[in-house]
């Protein structure tokens, strides 16, 4: 293996410490305590795990955590009324509605009901537009975490060829906007892209956000390129025992690491950065809401 491993776990731990320091300063200097409200509809096991760890880490950095666990049969009007209440609550600086929502709820309608200033996931249409036009926005957490790791590794990204595989609103598209904002030459690839291996081979930076286990092999990677693997896929792991599973990314780690200059592992790469960036966004939202300077290095 030749690639440097980009340790997202360590990077995220440092980011959370930085956030905690700034939260302590906000309390001491301004008697302010940032608050994050997380809304979970239903009992999806994966979402429950995410929400639990979000709540735990929110409290660990010194913020208020407000959890709203709602019955899966909740009416849309009731959910919208809850969001309206959170929008008006001065103790709440960030609001996150855990996705996916049950089918009878209109996700776009619900997300766009959040006050854009409290939309710490960066999914509100106004924040999407602000990011797309290079204005100050709330930036989606996963791509923000990827950008922070890339900047930390490379310094300037200006002029680099970046290929983002995946065009979702949550990862692929905002990732591409952020890389463009840092003056990369950006290609967005997707399921209809012709000759994907050739497209990826041109990239100095590859961000894989597909959701297909180990889809990108090492011979797609340009020697020395930086590989950011967003994918989280659970696969069978008979070597660990019957019925056991393990997590893998969208890139085949061993073969990509043999060629790349740097790579994020799965687990321990992009994943931990997502919650750390959520906390950073909540802190930023609190500062903006109170007319205070934004903490440096925590935003795009
Ligand atoms: P989506 O399913 O919303 O999007 C997947 C994208 O991959 C689509 O744009 C799709 O193209 C594209 N795609 C599918 N098959 C291919 C293919 N064969 N070749 C090229 N492109 C393809 O996924 P998300 O963006 O939400 O998530 C992507 C991955 O990232 C998942 O594994 C998810 O679990 C993980 N993830 C990790 C996070 C973290 O914190 N680390 C946070 C969010 C997601 P098309 O549009 O044409 O269908």
Short mmCIF file of C-alpha atoms and ligand atoms in Angstrom, two decimals:
data_model
loop_
_atom_site.label_atom_id
_atom_site.label_comp_id
_atom_site.label_asym_id
_atom_site.label_seq_id
_atom_site.Cartn_x
_atom_site.Cartn_y
_atom_site.Cartn_z
CA UNK A 1 0.00 0.00 0.00
CA UNK A 2 1.42 3.41 -0.92
CA UNK A 3 -1.39 5.86 -0.18
CA UNK A 4 -1.47 8.07 2.88
CA UNK A 5 -4.55 7.23 4.93
CA UNK A 6 -6.69 10.29 5.63
CA UNK A 7 -7.84 9.64 9.18
CA UNK A 8 -11.37 11.03 9.29
CA UNK A 9 -11.92 9.73 12.80
CA UNK A 10 -9.00 11.74 14.21
CA UNK A 11 -9.89 14.78 12.08
CA UNK A 12 -13.50 14.65 13.30
CA UNK A 13 -12.39 14.31 16.93
CA UNK A 14 -10.25 17.45 16.55
CA UNK A 15 -13.12 19.31 14.87
CA UNK A 16 -15.44 18.39 17.75
CA UNK A 17 -12.83 19.64 20.25
CA UNK A 18 -12.60 22.94 18.32
CA UNK A 19 -16.39 23.22 18.36
CA UNK A 20 -16.48 22.47 22.11
CA UNK A 21 -13.86 25.21 22.75
CA UNK A 22 -15.91 27.74 20.79
CA UNK A 23 -19.13 26.69 22.55
CA UNK A 24 -17.41 27.22 25.91
CA UNK A 25 -16.30 30.69 24.76
CA UNK A 26 -19.85 31.56 23.61
CA UNK A 27 -21.14 30.63 27.05
CA UNK A 28 -18.47 32.54 28.92
CA UNK A 29 -18.53 35.69 26.77
CA UNK A 30 -22.17 35.88 25.66
CA UNK A 31 -24.16 33.51 27.94
CA UNK A 32 -25.26 31.64 24.83
CA UNK A 33 -25.70 27.89 24.46
CA UNK A 34 -26.21 26.56 20.93
CA UNK A 35 -29.09 24.10 20.58
CA UNK A 36 -29.76 21.38 18.00
CA UNK A 37 -33.21 19.86 17.51
CA UNK A 38 -33.38 16.48 15.79
CA UNK A 39 -36.71 15.18 14.53
CA UNK A 40 -37.09 11.44 13.93
CA UNK A 41 -40.27 10.09 12.44
CA UNK A 42 -40.78 6.34 12.83
CA UNK A 43 -38.56 3.56 14.07
CA UNK A 44 -36.08 2.84 11.28
CA UNK A 45 -33.20 1.12 13.15
CA UNK A 46 -30.39 2.85 11.20
CA UNK A 47 -31.99 6.28 11.73
CA UNK A 48 -32.39 5.53 15.46
CA UNK A 49 -28.65 4.80 15.72
CA UNK A 50 -27.76 8.05 13.87
CA UNK A 51 -30.09 10.12 16.02
CA UNK A 52 -28.73 8.61 19.23
CA UNK A 53 -25.13 9.35 18.34
CA UNK A 54 -26.00 12.85 17.13
CA UNK A 55 -27.68 13.58 20.47
CA UNK A 56 -24.77 12.17 22.46
CA UNK A 57 -22.14 14.19 20.58
CA UNK A 58 -24.24 17.35 20.72
CA UNK A 59 -24.24 17.15 24.52
CA UNK A 60 -20.53 16.25 24.60
CA UNK A 61 -19.55 19.51 22.87
CA UNK A 62 -21.65 21.46 25.39
CA UNK A 63 -24.74 22.18 23.30
CA UNK A 64 -28.40 21.61 24.08
CA UNK A 65 -29.87 18.57 22.35
CA UNK A 66 -33.63 18.43 21.73
CA UNK A 67 -34.93 15.13 20.39
CA UNK A 68 -38.40 14.71 18.94
CA UNK A 69 -39.32 11.08 18.27
CA UNK A 70 -42.59 10.91 16.42
CA UNK A 71 -45.00 8.15 15.57
CA UNK A 72 -44.63 6.90 11.95
CA UNK A 73 -48.31 7.65 11.34
CA UNK A 74 -47.96 11.36 12.24
CA UNK A 75 -49.95 13.67 9.98
CA UNK A 76 -48.01 16.08 7.76
CA UNK A 77 -49.81 19.05 9.33
CA UNK A 78 -48.67 17.95 12.80
CA UNK A 79 -45.03 17.61 11.67
CA UNK A 80 -45.17 21.03 9.99
CA UNK A 81 -46.61 22.52 13.19
CA UNK A 82 -43.71 21.06 15.19
CA UNK A 83 -41.20 22.57 12.75
CA UNK A 84 -42.94 25.93 12.98
CA UNK A 85 -42.55 25.77 16.76
CA UNK A 86 -38.85 24.93 16.47
CA UNK A 87 -38.35 27.76 13.96
CA UNK A 88 -39.75 30.17 16.55
CA UNK A 89 -37.86 28.74 19.54
CA UNK A 90 -34.83 30.96 20.40
CA UNK A 91 -33.12 28.06 22.21
CA UNK A 92 -33.03 26.08 18.95
CA UNK A 93 -30.34 27.20 16.49
CA UNK A 94 -30.25 24.11 14.29
CA UNK A 95 -33.05 21.82 13.09
CA UNK A 96 -32.47 18.45 11.46
CA UNK A 97 -35.22 16.20 10.18
CA UNK A 98 -33.81 12.69 9.86
CA UNK A 99 -34.37 11.29 6.36
CA UNK A 100 -35.88 9.24 4.88
CA UNK A 101 -39.41 10.11 5.99
CA UNK A 102 -42.34 7.67 5.69
CA UNK A 103 -43.95 7.71 2.24
CA UNK A 104 -47.06 9.69 3.23
CA UNK A 105 -44.91 12.72 4.16
CA UNK A 106 -43.64 15.08 1.45
CA UNK A 107 -39.89 15.38 2.13
CA UNK A 108 -39.40 18.53 0.05
CA UNK A 109 -42.32 20.25 1.76
CA UNK A 110 -41.04 19.32 5.23
CA UNK A 111 -37.41 20.34 4.57
CA UNK A 112 -38.47 23.63 3.00
CA UNK A 113 -40.59 24.40 6.08
CA UNK A 114 -37.41 24.69 8.17
CA UNK A 115 -36.16 28.23 8.72
CA UNK A 116 -33.18 28.37 6.27
CA UNK A 117 -31.06 30.00 9.00
CA UNK A 118 -31.62 26.89 11.17
CA UNK A 119 -31.29 24.38 8.32
CA UNK A 120 -28.03 22.81 9.56
CA UNK A 121 -28.31 19.99 7.00
CA UNK A 122 -28.19 22.56 4.18
CA UNK A 123 -31.03 20.89 2.27
CA UNK A 124 -33.47 23.85 2.17
CA UNK A 125 -33.95 25.17 -1.35
CA UNK A 126 -32.65 28.60 -0.28
CA UNK A 127 -29.38 27.14 1.01
CA UNK A 128 -29.03 25.05 -2.15
CA UNK A 129 -29.41 28.27 -4.18
CA UNK A 130 -26.99 30.21 -2.00
CA UNK A 131 -24.35 27.49 -2.33
CA UNK A 132 -24.92 27.28 -6.09
CA UNK A 133 -24.39 31.02 -6.49
CA UNK A 134 -21.32 31.14 -4.25
CA UNK A 135 -23.05 32.97 -1.41
CA UNK A 136 -22.87 32.28 2.31
CA UNK A 137 -25.02 29.19 2.90
CA UNK A 138 -25.58 26.37 5.32
CA UNK A 139 -23.58 23.62 3.62
CA UNK A 140 -24.60 19.92 3.69
CA UNK A 141 -22.52 18.12 6.33
CA UNK A 142 -21.09 15.17 4.40
CA UNK A 143 -19.67 17.18 1.48
CA UNK A 144 -18.46 19.86 3.92
CA UNK A 145 -16.53 17.17 5.80
CA UNK A 146 -15.01 15.91 2.53
CA UNK A 147 -13.96 19.45 1.58
CA UNK A 148 -12.34 20.06 4.97
CA UNK A 149 -10.28 16.87 4.66
CA UNK A 150 -9.26 17.74 1.08
CA UNK A 151 -8.21 21.27 2.06
CA UNK A 152 -6.31 19.94 5.03
CA UNK A 153 -4.47 17.44 2.86
CA UNK A 154 -3.74 19.62 -0.18
CA UNK A 155 -3.91 23.21 0.98
CA UNK A 156 -5.18 24.77 -2.25
CA UNK A 157 -7.35 22.68 -4.59
CA UNK A 158 -7.19 25.29 -7.35
CA UNK A 159 -6.91 23.90 -10.87
CA UNK A 160 -7.21 20.25 -9.86
CA UNK A 161 -9.38 17.85 -11.86
CA UNK A 162 -12.11 16.51 -9.58
CA UNK A 163 -14.56 13.74 -10.44
CA UNK A 164 -17.59 13.25 -8.22
CA UNK A 165 -19.34 9.92 -8.81
CA UNK A 166 -22.98 10.35 -7.81
CA UNK A 167 -25.39 13.26 -8.30
CA UNK A 168 -27.64 13.10 -5.25
CA UNK A 169 -28.88 16.32 -3.64
CA UNK A 170 -27.36 15.20 -0.34
CA UNK A 171 -23.81 14.39 -1.43
CA UNK A 172 -22.91 14.48 -5.14
CA UNK A 173 -24.32 17.84 -6.26
CA UNK A 174 -23.28 19.93 -3.23
CA UNK A 175 -19.85 18.25 -3.29
CA UNK A 176 -19.41 19.33 -6.89
CA UNK A 177 -20.46 22.91 -6.02
CA UNK A 178 -17.96 23.06 -3.17
CA UNK A 179 -15.12 21.78 -5.35
CA UNK A 180 -16.06 24.30 -8.02
CA UNK A 181 -16.02 26.99 -5.34
CA UNK A 182 -12.43 25.96 -4.59
CA UNK A 183 -11.60 26.32 -8.31
CA UNK A 184 -11.39 22.65 -9.24
CA UNK A 185 -12.37 21.56 -12.74
CA UNK A 186 -15.33 19.39 -11.83
CA UNK A 187 -16.98 16.45 -13.56
CA UNK A 188 -20.11 14.88 -12.08
CA UNK A 189 -20.51 11.24 -13.09
CA UNK A 190 -23.65 9.13 -12.60
CA UNK A 191 -25.31 5.92 -13.72
CA UNK A 192 -25.57 7.09 -17.33
CA UNK A 193 -21.97 8.28 -17.63
CA UNK A 194 -20.20 6.68 -20.60
CA UNK A 195 -16.82 5.08 -20.00
CA UNK A 196 -16.70 5.84 -16.29
CA UNK A 197 -13.23 4.24 -15.79
CA UNK A 198 -11.74 6.68 -18.30
CA UNK A 199 -13.48 9.65 -16.68
CA UNK A 200 -12.21 8.64 -13.24
CA UNK A 201 -8.64 8.08 -14.54
CA UNK A 202 -8.40 11.80 -15.37
CA UNK A 203 -9.11 12.85 -11.79
CA UNK A 204 -6.63 14.30 -9.31
CA UNK A 205 -9.49 14.04 -6.78
CA UNK A 206 -12.11 11.28 -6.83
CA UNK A 207 -15.15 11.53 -4.59
CA UNK A 208 -17.21 8.33 -4.73
CA UNK A 209 -20.81 8.68 -3.48
CA UNK A 210 -22.71 5.89 -5.16
CA UNK A 211 -23.79 3.28 -2.63
CA UNK A 212 -22.31 0.27 -4.49
CA UNK A 213 -19.86 -1.85 -2.57
CA UNK A 214 -16.26 -1.61 -3.84
CA UNK A 215 -17.39 -0.48 -7.28
CA UNK A 216 -14.26 1.58 -8.03
CA UNK A 217 -11.16 -0.61 -8.51
CA UNK A 218 -7.58 0.58 -8.25
CA UNK A 219 -6.98 0.51 -11.99
CA UNK A 220 -9.50 3.38 -12.41
CA UNK A 221 -7.35 5.60 -10.19
CA UNK A 222 -4.68 7.94 -11.56
CA UNK A 223 -1.40 7.32 -9.70
CA UNK A 224 -1.09 9.79 -6.82
CA UNK A 225 -4.75 10.89 -6.90
CA UNK A 226 -6.70 11.56 -3.71
CA UNK A 227 -9.68 9.24 -3.15
CA UNK A 228 -12.53 10.30 -0.88
CA UNK A 229 -14.86 7.35 -0.33
CA UNK A 230 -18.29 8.45 0.88
CA UNK A 231 -20.02 5.12 0.36
CA UNK A 232 -21.19 3.05 3.31
CA UNK A 233 -22.16 -0.48 2.29
CA UNK A 234 -22.73 -3.50 4.48
CA UNK A 235 -21.52 -6.77 2.98
CA UNK A 236 -21.34 -10.36 4.22
CA UNK A 237 -18.18 -11.24 6.10
CA UNK A 238 -18.11 -15.04 6.41
CA UNK A 239 -14.45 -14.79 7.54
CA UNK A 240 -15.77 -13.19 10.77
CA UNK A 241 -18.24 -16.00 11.37
CA UNK A 242 -21.64 -17.10 10.14
CA UNK A 243 -24.09 -14.28 9.49
CA UNK A 244 -21.45 -11.60 10.20
CA UNK A 245 -21.13 -8.46 8.11
CA UNK A 246 -18.64 -5.63 7.65
CA UNK A 247 -18.72 -2.12 6.20
CA UNK A 248 -17.03 -1.27 2.93
CA UNK A 249 -16.94 1.84 0.80
CA UNK A 250 -17.67 2.44 -2.87
CA UNK A 251 -13.97 2.04 -3.63
CA UNK A 252 -12.02 -1.20 -3.41
CA UNK A 253 -9.73 -0.09 -0.61
CA UNK A 254 -6.66 -2.29 -1.08
CA UNK A 255 -6.31 -1.83 -4.84
CA UNK A 256 -7.10 1.91 -4.72
CA UNK A 257 -4.68 2.47 -1.83
CA UNK A 258 -1.93 0.78 -3.86
CA UNK A 259 -2.21 3.49 -6.54
CA UNK A 260 -3.63 6.60 -4.85
CA UNK A 261 -1.61 9.29 -3.12
CA UNK A 262 -4.15 9.49 -0.29
CA UNK A 263 -7.40 7.74 0.56
CA UNK A 264 -10.13 7.79 3.21
CA UNK A 265 -10.92 4.39 4.76
CA UNK A 266 -14.40 2.97 5.41
CA UNK A 267 -15.18 3.00 8.25
CA UNK A 268 -13.20 5.83 9.82
CA UNK A 269 -13.04 8.26 6.89
CA UNK A 270 -15.93 10.44 5.76
CA UNK A 271 -18.50 8.97 8.19
CA UNK A 272 -17.24 10.54 11.43
CA UNK A 273 -16.86 13.93 9.73
CA UNK A 274 -20.59 14.16 8.99
CA UNK A 275 -21.74 14.53 12.61
CA UNK A 276 -18.75 16.77 13.46
CA UNK A 277 -19.80 19.10 10.61
CA UNK A 278 -23.39 19.04 11.84
CA UNK A 279 -22.15 20.37 15.19
CA UNK A 280 -19.98 22.95 13.42
CA UNK A 281 -23.01 24.09 11.39
CA UNK A 282 -25.10 24.40 14.57
CA UNK A 283 -22.41 26.58 16.14
CA UNK A 284 -22.24 28.70 12.97
CA UNK A 285 -26.04 29.08 12.96
CA UNK A 286 -25.98 30.20 16.60
CA UNK A 287 -23.30 32.82 15.88
CA UNK A 288 -25.15 34.12 12.82
CA UNK A 289 -28.46 34.29 14.73
CA UNK A 290 -26.81 36.44 17.38
CA UNK A 291 -24.83 38.70 15.07
CA UNK A 292 -21.51 37.28 16.26
CA UNK A 293 -18.48 36.58 14.06
CA UNK A 294 -18.52 33.10 12.58
CA UNK A 295 -15.94 30.66 13.88
CA UNK A 296 -13.08 30.45 11.39
CA UNK A 297 -12.38 27.18 9.54
CA UNK A 298 -15.76 25.65 10.38
CA UNK A 299 -17.59 26.70 7.21
CA UNK A 300 -16.97 26.41 3.49
P1 LIG B 1 -28.10 8.07 -3.87
O1 LIG B 1 -28.60 6.69 -4.05
O2 LIG B 1 -29.05 9.18 -3.62
O3 LIG B 1 -27.23 8.45 -5.17
C1 LIG B 1 -26.37 7.55 -5.75
C2 LIG B 1 -25.77 8.14 -6.99
O4 LIG B 1 -24.89 7.18 -7.57
C3 LIG B 1 -26.80 8.50 -8.06
O5 LIG B 1 -26.54 9.78 -8.58
C4 LIG B 1 -26.60 7.42 -9.13
O6 LIG B 1 -26.77 7.87 -10.45
C5 LIG B 1 -25.14 7.07 -8.95
N1 LIG B 1 -24.87 5.73 -9.44
C6 LIG B 1 -25.55 4.59 -9.16
N2 LIG B 1 -25.00 3.56 -9.83
C7 LIG B 1 -23.97 4.05 -10.52
C8 LIG B 1 -23.03 3.48 -11.40
N3 LIG B 1 -23.03 2.18 -11.70
N4 LIG B 1 -22.10 4.28 -11.95
C9 LIG B 1 -22.07 5.59 -11.68
N5 LIG B 1 -22.94 6.21 -10.84
C10 LIG B 1 -23.87 5.43 -10.27
O7 LIG B 1 -27.00 7.97 -2.72
P2 LIG B 1 -26.41 9.09 -1.72
O8 LIG B 1 -25.74 10.17 -2.48
O9 LIG B 1 -27.42 9.45 -0.70
O10 LIG B 1 -25.31 8.20 -0.97
C11 LIG B 1 -24.22 7.61 -1.68
C12 LIG B 1 -23.43 6.73 -0.72
O11 LIG B 1 -22.90 7.54 0.31
C13 LIG B 1 -24.26 5.66 0.01
O12 LIG B 1 -23.44 4.52 0.20
C14 LIG B 1 -24.58 6.28 1.34
O13 LIG B 1 -24.77 5.32 2.36
C15 LIG B 1 -23.30 7.06 1.58
N6 LIG B 1 -23.49 8.21 2.47
C16 LIG B 1 -22.57 8.36 3.46
C17 LIG B 1 -22.65 9.42 4.32
C18 LIG B 1 -21.62 9.57 5.37
O14 LIG B 1 -21.85 10.20 6.38
N7 LIG B 1 -20.42 9.04 5.16
C19 LIG B 1 -23.75 10.39 4.25
C20 LIG B 1 -24.60 10.22 3.09
C21 LIG B 1 -24.47 9.14 2.26
P3 LIG B 1 -28.22 8.30 -11.04
O15 LIG B 1 -28.51 9.65 -10.48
O16 LIG B 1 -27.99 8.31 -12.51
O17 LIG B 1 -29.19 7.25 -10.58
#
